Amino acid sequence: SSGKRMKYEFIVHPGGDAGAIKLRYNGGTASAMNDGSLRVENPLGYIVEEAPVTYQTADPLTGSEAAEPIGSRFVLKENNLQFDIEAYDRSKTLVIDPDVLWATLYGGTGSDEEYEGGVCAIDGNGNVIFGGNTVSTDFPVTAGALQSTNKGNYDAAIVKMSPIGKRIWATYIGGAAEDWVHGVTINSSNEIYLAGHTDVPASGGTDFPVGGGFAQQTTRPGIPGDRDAWLMKMNTNGGKVWATFFGGAN
């Protein structure tokens, strides 16, 4: 529970009947509200269940297909609570989630943090791409990740989750110096663009994963101790399309 709201979800598999879901509150009086929510009162107070968030998808675990919203609301029939759901494709999975879809912690044994304001975006299929910075050497990356180890003190870390919170892929991004990610955006093809900054190590060299496409700068223009910007484009599977430094002499 959260405050005065209850959290649960129902998953109706292909061929199932959402109309078979029936609930009853004992010891309380339930009232379906005009906005689709539900208010349940008893002598100790009340709880409110927000109008359900309902969607359908052919593949809820991987997020490979867009999650299509379906209109729904609570209704009371003969003192039983049910869901009034608009027409949907019964060959697909229907998810009825009256409150929070999912929440999770993610990180390793070191410090894992988002940059100020957060680095997060949602693609056209409802997948969540978020990023931050980590000193963890055991950050949970996936097999075949673009970068499987932390190469410096701070590396960027990028994670993609499905609409229901299942991890799709995760990777480090960085070199021997400190590397930070500050922003993420997604195009209409669900390709991912990242922007951040990187410190120039004392050696002047780098093993930051630049290159590919028409990368503008593949060597650092700055002097040791200074910072350069970096930009990267990734495909939907977490592979690098291209990456480049961007900066001047200082």
Tab-separated table of C-alpha atoms in Angstrom:
chain	number	residue	atom	x	y	z
A	1	SER	CA	0.000	0.000	0.000
A	2	SER	CA	0.999	3.652	-0.405
A	3	GLY	CA	-0.745	6.325	1.659
A	4	LYS	CA	-4.443	5.640	1.144
A	5	ARG	CA	-4.008	3.744	-2.110
A	6	MET	CA	-3.779	0.007	-2.740
A	7	LYS	CA	-1.404	-1.538	-5.264
A	8	TYR	CA	-1.924	-4.731	-7.244
A	9	GLU	CA	-2.227	-5.814	-10.841
A	10	PHE	CA	-4.034	-8.400	-12.930
A	11	ILE	CA	-2.567	-10.014	-16.036
A	12	VAL	CA	-5.116	-11.482	-18.429
A	13	HIS	CA	-3.400	-13.862	-20.818
A	14	PRO	CA	-4.509	-14.306	-24.458
A	15	GLY	CA	-7.953	-15.888	-24.553
A	16	GLY	CA	-8.686	-14.971	-20.931
A	17	ASP	CA	-11.739	-13.092	-19.737
A	18	ALA	CA	-11.167	-9.889	-17.771
A	19	GLY	CA	-14.854	-9.981	-16.833
A	20	ALA	CA	-14.141	-12.970	-14.603
A	21	ILE	CA	-12.187	-10.748	-12.179
A	22	LYS	CA	-14.387	-9.923	-9.193
A	23	LEU	CA	-13.429	-8.423	-5.846
A	24	ARG	CA	-15.387	-7.733	-2.685
A	25	TYR	CA	-14.520	-5.542	0.290
A	26	ASN	CA	-15.665	-6.914	3.647
A	27	GLY	CA	-16.265	-4.454	6.455
A	28	GLY	CA	-16.357	-1.435	4.173
A	29	THR	CA	-18.561	0.391	1.727
A	30	ALA	CA	-17.210	0.777	-1.800
A	31	SER	CA	-18.258	3.560	-4.158
A	32	ALA	CA	-17.274	3.802	-7.820
A	33	MET	CA	-16.503	7.451	-8.626
A	34	ASN	CA	-17.265	9.329	-11.836
A	35	ASP	CA	-13.557	9.617	-12.690
A	36	GLY	CA	-13.199	5.801	-12.723
A	37	SER	CA	-11.571	5.562	-9.299
A	38	LEU	CA	-12.886	3.711	-6.248
A	39	ARG	CA	-13.444	4.932	-2.681
A	40	VAL	CA	-13.802	2.410	0.138
A	41	GLU	CA	-14.933	3.648	3.560
A	42	ASN	CA	-15.009	1.924	6.937
A	43	PRO	CA	-15.259	3.160	10.560
A	44	LEU	CA	-11.486	3.825	10.631
A	45	GLY	CA	-11.349	5.991	7.519
A	46	TYR	CA	-11.127	5.347	3.804
A	47	ILE	CA	-8.845	4.290	0.973
A	48	VAL	CA	-8.896	5.448	-2.643
A	49	GLU	CA	-7.905	3.315	-5.587
A	50	GLU	CA	-7.048	5.469	-8.579
A	51	ALA	CA	-8.660	4.675	-11.913
A	52	PRO	CA	-6.878	1.612	-13.329
A	53	VAL	CA	-4.139	1.977	-15.918
A	54	THR	CA	-4.732	-0.752	-18.486
A	55	TYR	CA	-2.763	-1.694	-21.579
A	56	GLN	CA	-2.316	-4.592	-23.991
A	57	THR	CA	0.789	-5.951	-25.666
A	58	ALA	CA	1.818	-9.139	-27.445
A	59	ASP	CA	5.056	-9.371	-25.466
A	60	PRO	CA	4.913	-7.772	-21.996
A	61	LEU	CA	8.193	-9.305	-20.801
A	62	THR	CA	10.582	-7.974	-23.430
A	63	GLY	CA	8.834	-4.765	-24.429
A	64	SER	CA	9.423	-5.551	-28.112
A	65	GLU	CA	5.923	-4.339	-28.975
A	66	ALA	CA	4.358	-1.046	-27.991
A	67	ALA	CA	2.093	-1.133	-24.937
A	68	GLU	CA	-1.279	0.078	-26.250
A	69	PRO	CA	-3.415	1.908	-23.649
A	70	ILE	CA	-6.944	0.569	-23.152
A	71	GLY	CA	-9.675	2.591	-21.449
A	72	SER	CA	-10.853	1.118	-18.138
A	73	ARG	CA	-12.561	2.018	-14.872
A	74	PHE	CA	-13.924	0.447	-11.705
A	75	VAL	CA	-17.592	-0.564	-11.586
A	76	LEU	CA	-19.772	-2.119	-8.890
A	77	LYS	CA	-22.188	-4.918	-9.798
A	78	GLU	CA	-24.254	-6.490	-7.024
A	79	ASN	CA	-21.670	-5.371	-4.449
A	80	ASN	CA	-18.843	-6.960	-6.450
A	81	LEU	CA	-16.023	-4.813	-7.769
A	82	GLN	CA	-15.193	-5.390	-11.428
A	83	PHE	CA	-13.376	-3.658	-14.271
A	84	ASP	CA	-15.213	-2.020	-17.151
A	85	ILE	CA	-12.734	-2.348	-20.022
A	86	GLU	CA	-13.045	-1.023	-23.545
A	87	ALA	CA	-12.770	-3.416	-26.498
A	88	TYR	CA	-9.290	-4.905	-26.893
A	89	ASP	CA	-7.489	-7.582	-28.897
A	90	ARG	CA	-8.027	-10.831	-26.971
A	91	SER	CA	-5.073	-12.444	-28.745
A	92	LYS	CA	-2.764	-10.210	-26.715
A	93	THR	CA	-1.897	-9.956	-23.033
A	94	LEU	CA	-3.963	-7.426	-21.070
A	95	VAL	CA	-2.436	-5.812	-17.975
A	96	ILE	CA	-4.768	-4.128	-15.500
A	97	ASP	CA	-2.741	-2.128	-13.014
A	98	PRO	CA	-4.704	0.196	-10.741
A	99	ASP	CA	-1.616	2.013	-9.435
A	100	VAL	CA	2.162	1.922	-9.790
A	101	LEU	CA	3.300	-0.384	-12.600
A	102	TRP	CA	6.673	-1.178	-11.044
A	103	ALA	CA	9.560	0.226	-9.050
A	104	THR	CA	13.062	-1.077	-8.481
A	105	LEU	CA	16.479	-0.308	-7.084
A	106	TYR	CA	19.387	-0.796	-9.487
A	107	GLY	CA	23.115	-0.698	-8.836
A	108	GLY	CA	26.195	-2.382	-7.446
A	109	THR	CA	28.053	-2.267	-4.148
A	110	GLY	CA	29.590	1.160	-4.825
A	111	SER	CA	27.978	4.558	-5.311
A	112	ASP	CA	25.411	4.622	-8.139
A	113	GLU	CA	23.652	7.891	-8.855
A	114	GLU	CA	21.739	9.875	-11.425
A	115	TYR	CA	22.946	13.279	-12.548
A	116	GLU	CA	21.022	16.298	-11.253
A	117	GLY	CA	17.480	16.269	-12.613
A	118	GLY	CA	17.698	12.636	-13.698
A	119	VAL	CA	18.596	10.955	-16.996
A	120	CYS	CA	15.530	9.066	-18.193
A	121	ALA	CA	13.410	8.699	-21.340
A	122	ILE	CA	10.623	6.428	-22.612
A	123	ASP	CA	10.649	5.033	-26.148
A	124	GLY	CA	7.711	4.449	-28.476
A	125	ASN	CA	7.189	0.937	-27.100
A	126	GLY	CA	6.981	2.095	-23.504
A	127	ASN	CA	10.483	0.884	-22.612
A	128	VAL	CA	12.370	2.984	-20.070
A	129	ILE	CA	15.972	4.037	-20.711
A	130	PHE	CA	17.729	5.591	-17.745
A	131	GLY	CA	21.308	6.383	-16.905
A	132	GLY	CA	23.639	7.639	-14.250
A	133	ASN	CA	27.162	7.303	-12.983
A	134	THR	CA	28.755	4.539	-10.994
A	135	VAL	CA	31.950	3.678	-9.165
A	136	SER	CA	30.711	0.100	-8.722
A	137	THR	CA	32.835	-2.589	-10.312
A	138	ASP	CA	29.926	-5.026	-10.015
A	139	PHE	CA	27.203	-2.891	-11.593
A	140	PRO	CA	24.723	-5.460	-13.035
A	141	VAL	CA	25.382	-5.262	-16.779
A	142	THR	CA	23.977	-7.828	-19.205
A	143	ALA	CA	25.784	-10.469	-21.248
A	144	GLY	CA	27.127	-9.019	-24.476
A	145	ALA	CA	26.992	-5.455	-23.155
A	146	LEU	CA	28.731	-2.687	-25.079
A	147	GLN	CA	31.109	-2.380	-22.107
A	148	SER	CA	31.142	-4.970	-19.355
A	149	THR	CA	33.650	-3.426	-16.913
A	150	ASN	CA	34.211	-0.116	-15.156
A	151	LYS	CA	37.339	1.351	-16.732
A	152	GLY	CA	37.752	4.370	-14.473
A	153	ASN	CA	36.791	5.846	-11.131
A	154	TYR	CA	33.440	7.024	-12.489
A	155	ASP	CA	31.843	5.530	-15.583
A	156	ALA	CA	28.437	6.207	-17.064
A	157	ALA	CA	25.888	3.387	-16.787
A	158	ILE	CA	22.847	2.966	-19.045
A	159	VAL	CA	19.925	0.585	-18.470
A	160	LYS	CA	16.886	-0.304	-20.586
A	161	MET	CA	13.775	-1.743	-18.902
A	162	SER	CA	10.575	-3.127	-20.443
A	163	PRO	CA	7.207	-1.469	-19.695
A	164	ILE	CA	6.708	-3.879	-16.789
A	165	GLY	CA	10.181	-3.406	-15.311
A	166	LYS	CA	12.053	-6.371	-16.771
A	167	ARG	CA	15.668	-5.506	-17.583
A	168	ILE	CA	16.396	-5.705	-21.313
A	169	TRP	CA	20.044	-4.632	-21.258
A	170	ALA	CA	22.534	-2.650	-19.202
A	171	THR	CA	26.046	-1.407	-19.896
A	172	TYR	CA	28.904	0.748	-18.663
A	173	ILE	CA	30.135	3.579	-20.897
A	174	GLY	CA	33.491	5.195	-20.208
A	175	GLY	CA	37.255	5.149	-20.233
A	176	ALA	CA	40.118	5.516	-17.776
A	177	ALA	CA	39.070	8.984	-16.569
A	178	GLU	CA	35.793	10.149	-15.028
A	179	ASP	CA	32.888	9.926	-17.470
A	180	TRP	CA	29.430	11.338	-16.772
A	181	VAL	CA	26.126	11.137	-18.636
A	182	HIS	CA	23.912	14.229	-18.443
A	183	GLY	CA	21.065	13.595	-20.874
A	184	VAL	CA	19.209	11.050	-22.991
A	185	THR	CA	16.661	11.364	-25.780
A	186	ILE	CA	15.061	8.900	-28.207
A	187	ASN	CA	14.096	9.279	-31.865
A	188	SER	CA	11.064	7.910	-33.710
A	189	SER	CA	12.979	4.679	-34.498
A	190	ASN	CA	13.613	4.158	-30.751
A	191	GLU	CA	17.333	4.805	-31.195
A	192	ILE	CA	19.006	6.381	-28.191
A	193	TYR	CA	21.127	9.548	-28.012
A	194	LEU	CA	23.319	10.218	-24.984
A	195	ALA	CA	25.330	13.277	-23.984
A	196	GLY	CA	27.832	13.746	-21.205
A	197	HIS	CA	31.315	14.917	-20.304
A	198	THR	CA	34.625	13.187	-19.808
A	199	ASP	CA	37.803	14.257	-18.023
A	200	VAL	CA	41.055	14.260	-19.958
A	201	PRO	CA	43.457	11.911	-18.136
A	202	ALA	CA	46.979	13.006	-17.301
A	203	SER	CA	48.332	10.720	-20.026
A	204	GLY	CA	46.216	12.529	-22.609
A	205	GLY	CA	45.096	9.159	-23.970
A	206	THR	CA	41.765	7.465	-23.715
A	207	ASP	CA	39.963	4.186	-24.094
A	208	PHE	CA	36.536	5.820	-24.193
A	209	PRO	CA	34.505	3.955	-26.855
A	210	VAL	CA	34.443	6.628	-29.593
A	211	GLY	CA	34.194	5.922	-33.314
A	212	GLY	CA	31.706	4.607	-35.835
A	213	GLY	CA	29.606	6.541	-38.343
A	214	PHE	CA	30.908	10.031	-38.978
A	215	ALA	CA	32.354	10.635	-35.515
A	216	GLN	CA	33.586	14.218	-35.465
A	217	GLN	CA	36.405	13.786	-32.944
A	218	THR	CA	38.038	10.516	-31.963
A	219	THR	CA	40.942	12.085	-30.052
A	220	ARG	CA	40.693	14.482	-27.139
A	221	PRO	CA	41.258	18.121	-28.065
A	222	GLY	CA	41.533	19.234	-24.438
A	223	ILE	CA	44.565	19.295	-22.154
A	224	PRO	CA	45.031	16.871	-19.227
A	225	GLY	CA	42.772	17.749	-16.339
A	226	ASP	CA	40.199	19.512	-18.519
A	227	ARG	CA	36.867	18.160	-19.719
A	228	ASP	CA	35.415	17.419	-23.141
A	229	ALA	CA	31.840	16.636	-24.103
A	230	TRP	CA	30.914	13.279	-25.573
A	231	LEU	CA	27.919	12.241	-27.665
A	232	MET	CA	26.764	8.719	-28.485
A	233	LYS	CA	24.038	7.108	-30.557
A	234	MET	CA	22.904	3.600	-29.589
A	235	ASN	CA	20.567	1.179	-31.322
A	236	THR	CA	17.577	-0.407	-29.596
A	237	ASN	CA	19.672	-3.399	-28.515
A	238	GLY	CA	22.231	-1.268	-26.695
A	239	GLY	CA	24.896	-1.409	-29.408
A	240	LYS	CA	26.921	1.654	-30.362
A	241	VAL	CA	26.059	3.272	-33.708
A	242	TRP	CA	28.610	6.033	-33.251
A	243	ALA	CA	30.267	8.053	-30.512
A	244	THR	CA	32.346	11.206	-30.605
A	245	PHE	CA	34.167	13.700	-28.443
A	246	PHE	CA	33.209	17.333	-28.860
A	247	GLY	CA	35.292	20.162	-27.501
A	248	GLY	CA	38.104	22.638	-27.871
A	249	ALA	CA	41.607	23.123	-26.574
A	250	ASN	CA	40.610	24.037	-23.023
